């Protein structure tokens, strides 16, 4: 693969709220392509719309990408040869290019007030004219000439002069030849002197040496404008890959308002493993790497990555599949690592768990319980509630009403027989297998009961509920004294 050109890719989110899952989706494809070709993945913060900035959002973008293992090679946080990577720190960069476009006749000042533009739009809608967009009232006028006309605003914007023969087709790595609608005379410099997205994105992608622009399909209609800017500025354009939009089960566009899973932080808060989420994202609109399994690593994905395999149909975001993947990854983690992940999750996302128990008690019990809960948890958040009965002293254990109601009449007899037999078991023999054998002999055989009936009161005494992780292992973890104290409460 000597002829591979190292690709520089980027994500360019605006820090206007919790990071969107679409940012991670694009970042995954960016990373795969950059790594496969020996290039770099860049994170640029597009914060020129100062009114929409949300405190903390930028940090969440760094944190969530790092959590997923998609940390950028260059960013405002880590720096890089093309710094600064935050658009608000690059404002001086854009202006000379805007001036150049004006001097070359590709862009013009527009003093139309927002009221005039609103009226223009309303009139166009009412007359149902096919000519929508800006009517070029300001084109060719000096400031003084324009000031004599109605709807004048002191501070002008700058607009692109989109020519009649603007090219409306372009090549997309995923979609092949794409047709886009004719653009309006797009504003490129706002009245406050800030560039709009369209100007800034082209200047930055060029100056940062971005070779492939990966972004959502909602930007297809903007691409002809961007290509014009590249042409006018004498720059070669990057390649484009417009990713399909992620959809809800009802096929609507996934949005943070409608779907909690649109928020990238949500996955962490729920206790999804980053590698499971990454695997899930890699399967959205993209075929599995392996023929016989949907479980794959980022390394597998990267090694075989190919733009032509990306689907153009918006993939449905099916969290059922993600849950399955998460449970699969949980089952495959070594005991210690799973315990570490749960502990880290609990301290970060459910600090109340840590407040209710001492750290050592929680960690010791959790580590001991991993083998009995591993198969029963889908999300890391399922673990702590599942072992809560192992963490309280006998006197504080709540016995659920439905468990108490289901106790057989001969419960005192069962508890007495179990207690006597278990009390005789030596401390060194207090292991799940010996506990089980002892209870079988004393209660199942001794009282001639079906195991289900015989163990019901024991489980209720030990766990306080009808369904719990395995009983004998739970008793081993609790220890002899604590187990007998629990049995005594139902005696
Ligand atoms: N700042 C734009 C966004 O928030 C970036 C679009 C692009 O990648 O060109 O989606």
Tab-separated table of C-alpha atoms and ligand atoms in Angstrom:
chain	number	residue	atom	x	y	z
A	1	UNK	CA	0.000	0.000	0.000
A	2	UNK	CA	2.804	2.402	-0.906
A	3	UNK	CA	0.558	4.706	-2.867
A	4	UNK	CA	-1.769	5.485	0.056
A	5	UNK	CA	-2.034	9.215	0.758
A	6	UNK	CA	-2.203	9.988	4.480
A	7	UNK	CA	-5.615	11.521	5.110
A	8	UNK	CA	-6.340	14.362	7.494
A	9	UNK	CA	-9.924	14.188	8.720
A	10	UNK	CA	-11.787	16.275	11.249
A	11	UNK	CA	-14.926	16.687	13.288
A	12	UNK	CA	-16.035	20.238	13.814
A	13	UNK	CA	-18.762	20.316	16.461
A	14	UNK	CA	-20.255	23.486	17.847
A	15	UNK	CA	-20.192	23.512	21.657
A	16	UNK	CA	-23.873	24.343	21.941
A	17	UNK	CA	-24.998	21.677	24.411
A	18	UNK	CA	-24.366	18.057	25.311
A	19	UNK	CA	-22.373	16.436	22.518
A	20	UNK	CA	-24.569	14.625	20.003
A	21	UNK	CA	-24.082	10.934	19.289
A	22	UNK	CA	-23.690	11.905	15.616
A	23	UNK	CA	-20.387	13.583	16.507
A	24	UNK	CA	-19.034	10.272	17.796
A	25	UNK	CA	-20.429	8.454	14.764
A	26	UNK	CA	-18.579	10.792	12.411
A	27	UNK	CA	-15.464	10.741	14.572
A	28	UNK	CA	-15.361	6.946	14.327
A	29	UNK	CA	-15.268	7.076	10.527
A	30	UNK	CA	-12.764	9.947	10.650
A	31	UNK	CA	-10.478	7.978	12.926
A	32	UNK	CA	-10.754	4.793	10.876
A	33	UNK	CA	-9.841	6.564	7.653
A	34	UNK	CA	-7.055	8.657	9.165
A	35	UNK	CA	-5.472	5.657	10.904
A	36	UNK	CA	-5.848	3.366	7.913
A	37	UNK	CA	-3.971	5.838	5.737
A	38	UNK	CA	-1.438	6.907	8.358
A	39	UNK	CA	-2.919	10.414	8.626
A	40	UNK	CA	-4.356	12.481	11.470
A	41	UNK	CA	-7.760	13.078	13.008
A	42	UNK	CA	-8.387	16.692	14.012
A	43	UNK	CA	-10.988	18.170	16.354
A	44	UNK	CA	-11.931	21.760	15.623
A	45	UNK	CA	-14.323	23.678	17.816
A	46	UNK	CA	-16.746	25.777	15.764
A	47	UNK	CA	-17.779	28.430	18.243
A	48	UNK	CA	-18.440	31.461	16.076
A	49	UNK	CA	-22.097	31.579	17.083
A	50	UNK	CA	-21.372	33.087	20.483
A	51	UNK	CA	-25.052	33.321	21.477
A	52	UNK	CA	-25.512	29.571	21.374
A	53	UNK	CA	-22.445	28.566	23.378
A	54	UNK	CA	-23.105	26.352	26.388
A	55	UNK	CA	-20.690	26.302	29.288
A	56	UNK	CA	-19.005	22.932	29.761
A	57	UNK	CA	-20.008	21.631	26.349
A	58	UNK	CA	-16.500	21.823	24.882
A	59	UNK	CA	-15.066	19.856	27.800
A	60	UNK	CA	-17.770	17.224	27.338
A	61	UNK	CA	-16.745	16.858	23.697
A	62	UNK	CA	-13.139	16.120	24.762
A	63	UNK	CA	-14.231	13.797	27.545
A	64	UNK	CA	-16.681	11.775	25.517
A	65	UNK	CA	-14.336	11.312	22.549
A	66	UNK	CA	-11.527	10.271	24.901
A	67	UNK	CA	-13.886	7.892	26.711
A	68	UNK	CA	-14.708	6.242	23.379
A	69	UNK	CA	-11.054	5.907	22.429
A	70	UNK	CA	-11.484	8.461	19.635
A	71	UNK	CA	-9.230	11.159	21.049
A	72	UNK	CA	-8.054	13.501	18.288
A	73	UNK	CA	-4.417	13.880	17.247
A	74	UNK	CA	-4.871	17.666	17.164
A	75	UNK	CA	-7.396	19.798	19.033
A	76	UNK	CA	-7.684	22.952	21.146
A	77	UNK	CA	-6.856	20.732	24.114
A	78	UNK	CA	-3.750	18.972	22.785
A	79	UNK	CA	-2.671	21.621	20.278
A	80	UNK	CA	-0.955	20.840	16.988
A	81	UNK	CA	0.842	22.432	14.064
A	82	UNK	CA	-2.274	24.232	12.851
A	83	UNK	CA	-3.347	25.830	16.132
A	84	UNK	CA	-5.493	27.524	17.196
A	85	UNK	CA	-8.237	24.938	16.680
A	86	UNK	CA	-11.001	27.036	18.188
A	87	UNK	CA	-12.648	29.302	15.611
A	88	UNK	CA	-13.234	32.139	18.074
A	89	UNK	CA	-9.425	32.391	18.341
A	90	UNK	CA	-9.025	32.569	14.572
A	91	UNK	CA	-11.192	35.586	13.797
A	92	UNK	CA	-8.291	37.562	12.282
A	93	UNK	CA	-7.668	34.691	9.894
A	94	UNK	CA	-10.945	34.959	8.007
A	95	UNK	CA	-11.228	38.667	7.267
A	96	UNK	CA	-8.440	38.928	4.616
A	97	UNK	CA	-10.081	36.145	2.614
A	98	UNK	CA	-13.426	37.915	2.751
A	99	UNK	CA	-11.724	41.114	1.558
A	100	UNK	CA	-10.082	39.184	-1.254
A	101	UNK	CA	-13.441	37.814	-2.394
A	102	UNK	CA	-14.930	41.321	-2.360
A	103	UNK	CA	-11.967	42.730	-4.323
A	104	UNK	CA	-12.297	39.958	-6.888
A	105	UNK	CA	-16.018	40.616	-7.369
A	106	UNK	CA	-17.087	37.294	-5.851
A	107	UNK	CA	-18.671	38.824	-2.780
A	108	UNK	CA	-20.490	42.073	-1.968
A	109	UNK	CA	-21.674	44.133	0.981
A	110	UNK	CA	-25.327	43.965	1.886
A	111	UNK	CA	-26.939	46.598	4.124
A	112	UNK	CA	-30.444	45.167	4.084
A	113	UNK	CA	-32.040	45.248	7.518
A	114	UNK	CA	-33.464	42.077	8.966
A	115	UNK	CA	-36.958	43.647	8.688
A	116	UNK	CA	-36.481	44.103	4.950
A	117	UNK	CA	-35.281	40.521	4.528
A	118	UNK	CA	-38.276	39.279	6.476
A	119	UNK	CA	-40.666	41.279	4.283
A	120	UNK	CA	-38.905	40.019	1.164
A	121	UNK	CA	-39.355	36.432	2.289
A	122	UNK	CA	-42.996	36.976	3.137
A	123	UNK	CA	-43.666	38.589	-0.258
A	124	UNK	CA	-41.906	35.722	-2.056
A	125	UNK	CA	-43.940	33.169	-0.156
A	126	UNK	CA	-47.207	35.002	-0.836
A	127	UNK	CA	-46.546	35.325	-4.572
A	128	UNK	CA	-45.281	31.737	-4.765
A	129	UNK	CA	-42.487	32.932	-7.042
A	130	UNK	CA	-39.855	30.323	-7.848
A	131	UNK	CA	-37.247	33.042	-7.191
A	132	UNK	CA	-36.572	32.733	-3.510
A	133	UNK	CA	-33.549	33.977	-1.635
A	134	UNK	CA	-31.913	37.362	-1.529
A	135	UNK	CA	-32.953	39.739	-4.360
A	136	UNK	CA	-29.528	41.435	-4.677
A	137	UNK	CA	-30.833	44.900	-3.936
A	138	UNK	CA	-27.402	45.925	-2.582
A	139	UNK	CA	-25.347	44.436	-5.402
A	140	UNK	CA	-23.342	47.111	-7.211
A	141	UNK	CA	-24.403	49.915	-4.849
A	142	UNK	CA	-22.118	52.022	-2.681
A	143	UNK	CA	-23.005	52.544	0.934
A	144	UNK	CA	-24.388	56.023	0.215
A	145	UNK	CA	-26.476	54.865	-2.710
A	146	UNK	CA	-27.931	52.059	-0.630
A	147	UNK	CA	-28.578	54.320	2.354
A	148	UNK	CA	-31.120	56.283	0.307
A	149	UNK	CA	-33.281	53.172	-0.157
A	150	UNK	CA	-35.626	51.707	2.466
A	151	UNK	CA	-34.667	48.881	4.852
A	152	UNK	CA	-31.091	50.101	5.378
A	153	UNK	CA	-28.971	48.887	8.229
A	154	UNK	CA	-25.733	50.668	9.280
A	155	UNK	CA	-23.629	47.535	9.676
A	156	UNK	CA	-23.420	45.458	6.520
A	157	UNK	CA	-22.978	41.744	6.033
A	158	UNK	CA	-20.975	40.280	3.157
A	159	UNK	CA	-22.644	37.919	0.699
A	160	UNK	CA	-21.320	35.520	-1.933
A	161	UNK	CA	-22.234	36.414	-5.508
A	162	UNK	CA	-23.350	32.985	-6.653
A	163	UNK	CA	-22.985	32.854	-10.457
A	164	UNK	CA	-25.716	31.509	-12.728
A	165	UNK	CA	-23.488	28.688	-13.872
A	166	UNK	CA	-22.601	27.482	-10.363
A	167	UNK	CA	-21.842	23.791	-10.422
A	168	UNK	CA	-24.497	21.863	-8.514
A	169	UNK	CA	-22.949	18.415	-8.688
A	170	UNK	CA	-20.020	17.023	-6.802
A	171	UNK	CA	-18.413	13.683	-6.068
A	172	UNK	CA	-19.008	12.125	-2.709
A	173	UNK	CA	-16.938	9.220	-1.403
A	174	UNK	CA	-20.070	7.451	-0.156
A	175	UNK	CA	-22.696	8.576	-2.635
A	176	UNK	CA	-20.833	8.997	-5.925
A	177	UNK	CA	-22.173	11.930	-7.960
A	178	UNK	CA	-24.487	14.078	-5.862
A	179	UNK	CA	-26.873	16.814	-7.032
A	180	UNK	CA	-27.557	19.729	-4.721
A	181	UNK	CA	-30.019	22.622	-5.010
A	182	UNK	CA	-28.941	26.049	-6.268
A	183	UNK	CA	-27.595	28.130	-3.397
A	184	UNK	CA	-28.719	31.596	-2.383
A	185	UNK	CA	-26.239	34.508	-2.113
A	186	UNK	CA	-25.034	33.152	1.190
A	187	UNK	CA	-23.874	35.535	3.913
A	188	UNK	CA	-20.209	34.815	4.649
A	189	UNK	CA	-19.436	37.631	7.086
A	190	UNK	CA	-21.986	38.649	9.697
A	191	UNK	CA	-22.731	42.199	10.831
A	192	UNK	CA	-20.754	41.553	14.031
A	193	UNK	CA	-17.641	40.828	11.962
A	194	UNK	CA	-17.747	37.074	12.663
A	195	UNK	CA	-17.580	34.744	9.675
A	196	UNK	CA	-20.511	32.432	9.110
A	197	UNK	CA	-20.034	28.675	9.261
A	198	UNK	CA	-19.667	28.497	5.459
A	199	UNK	CA	-16.729	30.889	5.279
A	200	UNK	CA	-14.977	29.628	8.372
A	201	UNK	CA	-15.333	25.942	7.500
A	202	UNK	CA	-13.719	26.397	4.081
A	203	UNK	CA	-10.864	28.594	5.324
A	204	UNK	CA	-10.132	26.302	8.260
A	205	UNK	CA	-10.393	23.028	6.396
A	206	UNK	CA	-7.980	24.442	3.828
A	207	UNK	CA	-5.500	25.983	6.260
A	208	UNK	CA	-5.564	22.896	8.479
A	209	UNK	CA	-4.759	20.675	5.525
A	210	UNK	CA	-7.946	18.630	5.822
A	211	UNK	CA	-8.057	16.213	2.906
A	212	UNK	CA	-11.417	14.537	3.578
A	213	UNK	CA	-14.439	16.265	5.069
A	214	UNK	CA	-16.715	13.790	6.822
A	215	UNK	CA	-20.026	15.247	7.968
A	216	UNK	CA	-23.766	14.612	8.135
A	217	UNK	CA	-25.886	14.501	5.003
A	218	UNK	CA	-27.667	17.697	6.076
A	219	UNK	CA	-24.623	19.552	4.725
A	220	UNK	CA	-24.990	18.254	1.162
A	221	UNK	CA	-26.944	21.350	0.153
A	222	UNK	CA	-24.125	23.595	1.431
A	223	UNK	CA	-21.394	21.853	-0.506
A	224	UNK	CA	-21.803	23.800	-3.812
A	225	UNK	CA	-21.239	27.038	-1.848
A	226	UNK	CA	-18.145	25.600	-0.236
A	227	UNK	CA	-16.827	24.423	-3.604
A	228	UNK	CA	-17.314	27.925	-5.019
A	229	UNK	CA	-15.306	29.397	-2.155
A	230	UNK	CA	-12.493	26.903	-2.738
A	231	UNK	CA	-12.456	27.774	-6.425
A	232	UNK	CA	-12.507	31.552	-5.879
A	233	UNK	CA	-9.745	31.365	-3.301
A	234	UNK	CA	-7.635	29.259	-5.662
A	235	UNK	CA	-7.544	26.237	-3.379
A	236	UNK	CA	-8.106	22.610	-4.237
A	237	UNK	CA	-11.158	21.227	-2.476
A	238	UNK	CA	-11.021	18.278	-0.090
A	239	UNK	CA	-12.923	15.063	-0.729
A	240	UNK	CA	-16.374	14.866	0.860
A	241	UNK	CA	-18.101	12.000	2.643
A	242	UNK	CA	-21.648	12.820	3.724
A	243	UNK	CA	-22.714	10.311	6.352
A	244	UNK	CA	-26.306	9.088	6.591
A	245	UNK	CA	-28.356	10.648	9.378
A	246	UNK	CA	-29.076	8.417	12.345
A	247	UNK	CA	-32.790	7.754	12.773
A	248	UNK	CA	-35.207	6.824	15.542
A	249	UNK	CA	-37.252	3.647	15.229
A	250	UNK	CA	-40.048	5.757	13.643
A	251	UNK	CA	-37.449	6.920	11.077
A	252	UNK	CA	-37.442	10.516	12.295
A	253	UNK	CA	-34.058	12.190	12.635
A	254	UNK	CA	-32.495	11.375	15.968
A	255	UNK	CA	-32.675	14.450	18.165
A	256	UNK	CA	-31.717	15.234	21.729
A	257	UNK	CA	-35.252	16.453	22.430
A	258	UNK	CA	-36.900	13.190	21.413
A	259	UNK	CA	-34.361	10.519	22.225
A	260	UNK	CA	-32.109	10.443	25.276
A	261	UNK	CA	-29.687	8.289	23.298
A	262	UNK	CA	-28.933	11.296	21.074
A	263	UNK	CA	-26.841	12.630	23.972
A	264	UNK	CA	-23.409	11.083	23.941
A	265	UNK	CA	-23.086	11.415	27.725
A	266	UNK	CA	-26.250	9.342	28.183
A	267	UNK	CA	-24.404	6.156	27.222
A	268	UNK	CA	-21.808	6.712	29.884
A	269	UNK	CA	-24.429	7.553	32.504
A	270	UNK	CA	-26.310	4.342	31.704
A	271	UNK	CA	-23.250	2.170	32.055
A	272	UNK	CA	-22.535	1.236	28.474
A	273	UNK	CA	-18.948	0.201	27.829
A	274	UNK	CA	-17.204	2.494	25.364
A	275	UNK	CA	-16.015	-0.454	23.280
A	276	UNK	CA	-19.604	-1.729	22.988
A	277	UNK	CA	-20.859	1.682	21.893
A	278	UNK	CA	-18.028	1.990	19.399
A	279	UNK	CA	-18.833	-1.471	18.023
A	280	UNK	CA	-22.497	-0.481	17.798
A	281	UNK	CA	-21.688	2.759	15.930
A	282	UNK	CA	-19.467	0.820	13.529
A	283	UNK	CA	-22.473	-1.326	12.586
A	284	UNK	CA	-24.724	1.638	11.825
A	285	UNK	CA	-25.084	1.917	8.081
A	286	UNK	CA	-22.005	-0.244	7.675
A	287	UNK	CA	-21.707	-4.039	7.282
A	288	UNK	CA	-20.081	-6.184	9.987
A	289	UNK	CA	-16.358	-6.766	9.463
A	290	UNK	CA	-16.621	-10.503	10.182
A	291	UNK	CA	-19.022	-12.853	8.399
A	292	UNK	CA	-19.945	-14.807	11.493
A	293	UNK	CA	-20.113	-12.183	14.222
A	294	UNK	CA	-21.089	-8.599	14.814
A	295	UNK	CA	-18.532	-8.240	17.577
A	296	UNK	CA	-15.549	-6.332	16.213
A	297	UNK	CA	-12.824	-4.020	17.423
A	298	UNK	CA	-11.854	-0.592	16.183
A	299	UNK	CA	-8.676	-2.194	14.845
A	300	UNK	CA	-10.717	-4.674	12.758
A	301	UNK	CA	-12.941	-1.878	11.524
A	302	UNK	CA	-10.010	0.351	10.618
A	303	UNK	CA	-8.070	-2.362	8.801
A	304	UNK	CA	-10.912	-3.107	6.383
A	305	UNK	CA	-12.476	0.359	6.246
A	306	UNK	CA	-13.894	1.400	2.866
A	307	UNK	CA	-16.160	4.387	2.138
A	308	UNK	CA	-18.082	2.531	-0.542
A	309	UNK	CA	-19.474	0.180	2.101
A	310	UNK	CA	-21.263	3.008	3.930
A	311	UNK	CA	-25.008	2.910	3.337
A	312	UNK	CA	-26.807	6.055	2.215
A	313	UNK	CA	-30.002	5.017	3.983
A	314	UNK	CA	-30.262	6.537	7.455
A	315	UNK	CA	-29.616	3.670	9.882
A	316	UNK	CA	-32.126	3.106	12.685
A	317	UNK	CA	-30.671	3.519	16.116
A	318	UNK	CA	-31.700	0.270	17.788
A	319	UNK	CA	-30.615	0.279	21.416
A	320	UNK	CA	-31.722	-3.373	21.718
A	321	UNK	CA	-28.702	-4.317	19.604
A	322	UNK	CA	-26.517	-2.064	21.716
A	323	UNK	CA	-27.755	-3.739	24.911
A	324	UNK	CA	-26.908	-7.115	23.453
A	325	UNK	CA	-23.418	-5.930	22.512
A	326	UNK	CA	-22.897	-4.416	25.947
A	327	UNK	CA	-23.907	-7.616	27.715
A	328	UNK	CA	-21.576	-9.541	25.403
A	329	UNK	CA	-18.627	-7.270	26.200
A	330	UNK	CA	-19.411	-7.471	29.917
A	331	UNK	CA	-19.410	-11.264	29.788
A	332	UNK	CA	-16.025	-11.246	28.047
A	333	UNK	CA	-14.180	-8.976	30.483
A	334	UNK	CA	-11.843	-10.591	33.025
A	335	UNK	CA	-13.293	-10.517	36.591
A	336	UNK	CA	-10.946	-7.859	37.893
A	337	UNK	CA	-11.439	-5.587	34.955
A	338	UNK	CA	-15.206	-5.842	35.096
A	339	UNK	CA	-15.061	-4.979	38.805
A	340	UNK	CA	-12.788	-2.013	38.035
A	341	UNK	CA	-15.174	-0.741	35.378
A	342	UNK	CA	-18.181	-1.038	37.684
A	343	UNK	CA	-16.333	0.692	40.525
A	344	UNK	CA	-15.218	3.532	38.269
A	345	UNK	CA	-18.738	3.864	36.882
A	346	UNK	CA	-20.354	3.914	40.315
A	347	UNK	CA	-18.017	6.556	41.723
A	348	UNK	CA	-18.428	8.729	38.652
A	349	UNK	CA	-22.087	8.318	37.787
A	350	UNK	CA	-23.888	7.067	40.938
A	351	UNK	CA	-21.929	8.605	43.803
A	352	UNK	CA	-24.784	7.836	46.236
A	353	UNK	CA	-23.803	4.145	46.097
A	354	UNK	CA	-20.399	5.051	47.429
A	355	UNK	CA	-21.903	7.272	50.104
A	356	UNK	CA	-24.075	4.472	51.447
A	357	UNK	CA	-21.251	1.995	51.917
A	358	UNK	CA	-17.604	2.329	52.721
A	359	UNK	CA	-15.448	2.116	49.670
A	360	UNK	CA	-13.645	-1.017	50.816
A	361	UNK	CA	-16.844	-2.793	51.758
A	362	UNK	CA	-18.428	-2.028	48.407
A	363	UNK	CA	-15.337	-3.003	46.452
A	364	UNK	CA	-14.711	-6.201	48.385
A	365	UNK	CA	-18.271	-7.412	48.048
A	366	UNK	CA	-18.459	-6.417	44.398
A	367	UNK	CA	-15.246	-8.252	43.543
A	368	UNK	CA	-16.507	-11.368	45.284
A	369	UNK	CA	-19.883	-11.112	43.540
A	370	UNK	CA	-18.634	-10.610	39.980
A	371	UNK	CA	-18.974	-14.310	39.033
A	372	UNK	CA	-22.592	-14.400	40.187
A	373	UNK	CA	-23.742	-11.141	38.584
A	374	UNK	CA	-21.735	-11.084	35.358
A	375	UNK	CA	-24.341	-13.020	33.340
A	376	UNK	CA	-27.168	-11.006	34.839
A	377	UNK	CA	-26.154	-7.468	34.007
A	378	UNK	CA	-26.647	-5.638	30.737
A	379	UNK	CA	-25.419	-2.243	31.859
A	380	UNK	CA	-22.824	-1.303	34.452
A	381	UNK	CA	-25.589	0.495	36.339
A	382	UNK	CA	-27.355	-2.841	36.948
A	383	UNK	CA	-24.543	-4.120	39.170
A	384	UNK	CA	-24.803	-2.087	42.379
A	385	UNK	CA	-28.572	-2.569	42.899
A	386	UNK	CA	-28.117	-6.280	42.249
A	387	UNK	CA	-25.710	-6.693	45.141
A	388	UNK	CA	-27.287	-4.258	47.596
A	389	UNK	CA	-28.558	-7.143	49.786
A	390	UNK	CA	-24.934	-8.238	50.266
A	391	UNK	CA	-23.972	-4.838	51.610
A	392	UNK	CA	-26.310	-4.308	54.564
A	393	UNK	CA	-26.167	-5.917	58.001
A	394	UNK	CA	-28.876	-8.521	58.708
A	395	UNK	CA	-30.966	-6.128	60.773
A	396	UNK	CA	-31.167	-3.593	57.950
A	397	UNK	CA	-32.092	-6.004	55.180
A	398	UNK	CA	-35.502	-5.180	53.771
A	399	UNK	CA	-37.663	-8.189	53.084
A	400	UNK	CA	-39.919	-7.509	50.101
A	401	UNK	CA	-43.633	-7.928	50.719
A	402	UNK	CA	-44.107	-10.288	47.798
A	403	UNK	CA	-41.270	-12.485	49.061
A	404	UNK	CA	-42.776	-12.557	52.560
A	405	UNK	CA	-46.229	-13.366	51.125
A	406	UNK	CA	-44.808	-16.309	49.185
A	407	UNK	CA	-43.231	-17.973	52.231
A	408	UNK	CA	-44.536	-21.524	52.842
A	409	UNK	CA	-46.328	-22.322	56.095
A	410	UNK	CA	-43.520	-24.503	57.347
A	411	UNK	CA	-40.983	-21.709	57.063
A	412	UNK	CA	-39.986	-21.824	60.775
A	413	UNK	CA	-39.328	-25.543	60.442
A	414	UNK	CA	-37.214	-25.062	57.302
A	415	UNK	CA	-35.243	-22.220	58.846
A	416	UNK	CA	-34.637	-24.221	62.026
A	417	UNK	CA	-33.350	-27.255	60.132
A	418	UNK	CA	-31.173	-25.106	57.885
A	419	UNK	CA	-29.766	-23.166	60.826
A	420	UNK	CA	-28.837	-26.252	62.801
A	421	UNK	CA	-27.117	-27.890	59.862
A	422	UNK	CA	-25.280	-24.782	58.720
A	423	UNK	CA	-24.141	-23.914	62.242
A	424	UNK	CA	-22.323	-27.220	62.317
A	425	UNK	CA	-20.392	-26.390	59.148
A	426	UNK	CA	-16.832	-25.330	59.954
A	427	UNK	CA	-15.706	-21.825	58.974
A	428	UNK	CA	-13.153	-23.311	56.576
A	429	UNK	CA	-15.918	-25.272	54.843
A	430	UNK	CA	-18.099	-22.222	54.305
A	431	UNK	CA	-18.127	-22.509	50.544
A	432	UNK	CA	-21.031	-22.462	48.107
A	433	UNK	CA	-20.766	-26.171	47.255
A	434	UNK	CA	-20.626	-27.285	50.907
A	435	UNK	CA	-23.473	-24.915	51.836
A	436	UNK	CA	-25.586	-26.347	49.060
A	437	UNK	CA	-24.824	-29.947	50.052
A	438	UNK	CA	-25.624	-29.204	53.692
A	439	UNK	CA	-28.954	-27.593	52.835
A	440	UNK	CA	-29.856	-30.463	50.543
A	441	UNK	CA	-29.276	-33.038	53.229
A	442	UNK	CA	-30.922	-31.100	56.027
A	443	UNK	CA	-33.887	-29.482	54.300
A	444	UNK	CA	-34.615	-31.157	50.972
A	445	UNK	CA	-33.939	-34.701	52.126
A	446	UNK	CA	-34.355	-34.179	55.888
A	447	UNK	CA	-37.796	-32.610	55.537
A	448	UNK	CA	-38.662	-34.371	52.289
A	449	UNK	CA	-39.332	-31.129	50.415
A	450	UNK	CA	-38.947	-30.128	46.814
A	451	UNK	CA	-35.802	-27.959	46.415
A	452	UNK	CA	-37.953	-25.053	45.245
A	453	UNK	CA	-40.007	-25.094	48.452
A	454	UNK	CA	-37.046	-25.864	50.668
A	455	UNK	CA	-34.838	-23.033	49.417
A	456	UNK	CA	-37.547	-20.385	49.149
A	457	UNK	CA	-37.396	-19.265	52.838
A	458	UNK	CA	-33.624	-19.444	52.795
A	459	UNK	CA	-33.427	-17.179	49.773
A	460	UNK	CA	-35.925	-14.733	51.256
A	461	UNK	CA	-33.963	-14.633	54.512
A	462	UNK	CA	-30.645	-14.132	52.743
A	463	UNK	CA	-31.621	-11.745	49.920
A	464	UNK	CA	-34.951	-10.315	51.078
A	465	UNK	CA	-36.431	-10.990	47.657
A	466	UNK	CA	-37.811	-13.788	45.512
A	467	UNK	CA	-35.279	-13.530	42.731
A	468	UNK	CA	-31.629	-12.915	43.423
A	469	UNK	CA	-28.207	-13.897	42.162
A	470	UNK	CA	-27.285	-17.486	43.119
A	471	UNK	CA	-28.141	-18.272	46.739
A	472	UNK	CA	-25.261	-20.471	47.922
A	473	UNK	CA	-22.626	-18.183	46.425
A	474	UNK	CA	-24.358	-15.241	48.109
A	475	UNK	CA	-24.111	-17.044	51.458
A	476	UNK	CA	-20.448	-17.738	50.885
A	477	UNK	CA	-19.832	-14.038	50.235
A	478	UNK	CA	-21.821	-13.019	53.326
A	479	UNK	CA	-19.954	-15.444	55.562
A	480	UNK	CA	-21.289	-17.795	58.188
A	481	UNK	CA	-22.127	-15.338	60.960
A	482	UNK	CA	-24.005	-12.946	58.711
A	483	UNK	CA	-25.872	-15.756	56.930
A	484	UNK	CA	-27.048	-17.275	60.217
A	485	UNK	CA	-28.094	-13.837	61.496
A	486	UNK	CA	-30.264	-13.436	58.403
A	487	UNK	CA	-31.849	-16.863	58.843
A	488	UNK	CA	-32.638	-15.976	62.451
A	489	UNK	CA	-34.883	-13.128	61.292
A	490	UNK	CA	-37.310	-15.639	59.718
A	491	UNK	CA	-37.110	-18.169	62.522
B	1	LIG	N1	-20.077	23.007	13.011
B	1	LIG	C1	-20.805	22.160	12.120
B	1	LIG	C2	-21.740	21.298	12.960
B	1	LIG	O1	-21.951	21.589	14.082
B	1	LIG	C3	-19.837	21.314	11.334
B	1	LIG	C4	-20.326	20.858	10.008
B	1	LIG	C5	-19.183	20.269	9.184
B	1	LIG	O2	-18.658	19.245	9.608
B	1	LIG	O3	-18.825	20.848	8.159
B	1	LIG	O4	-22.319	20.347	12.548
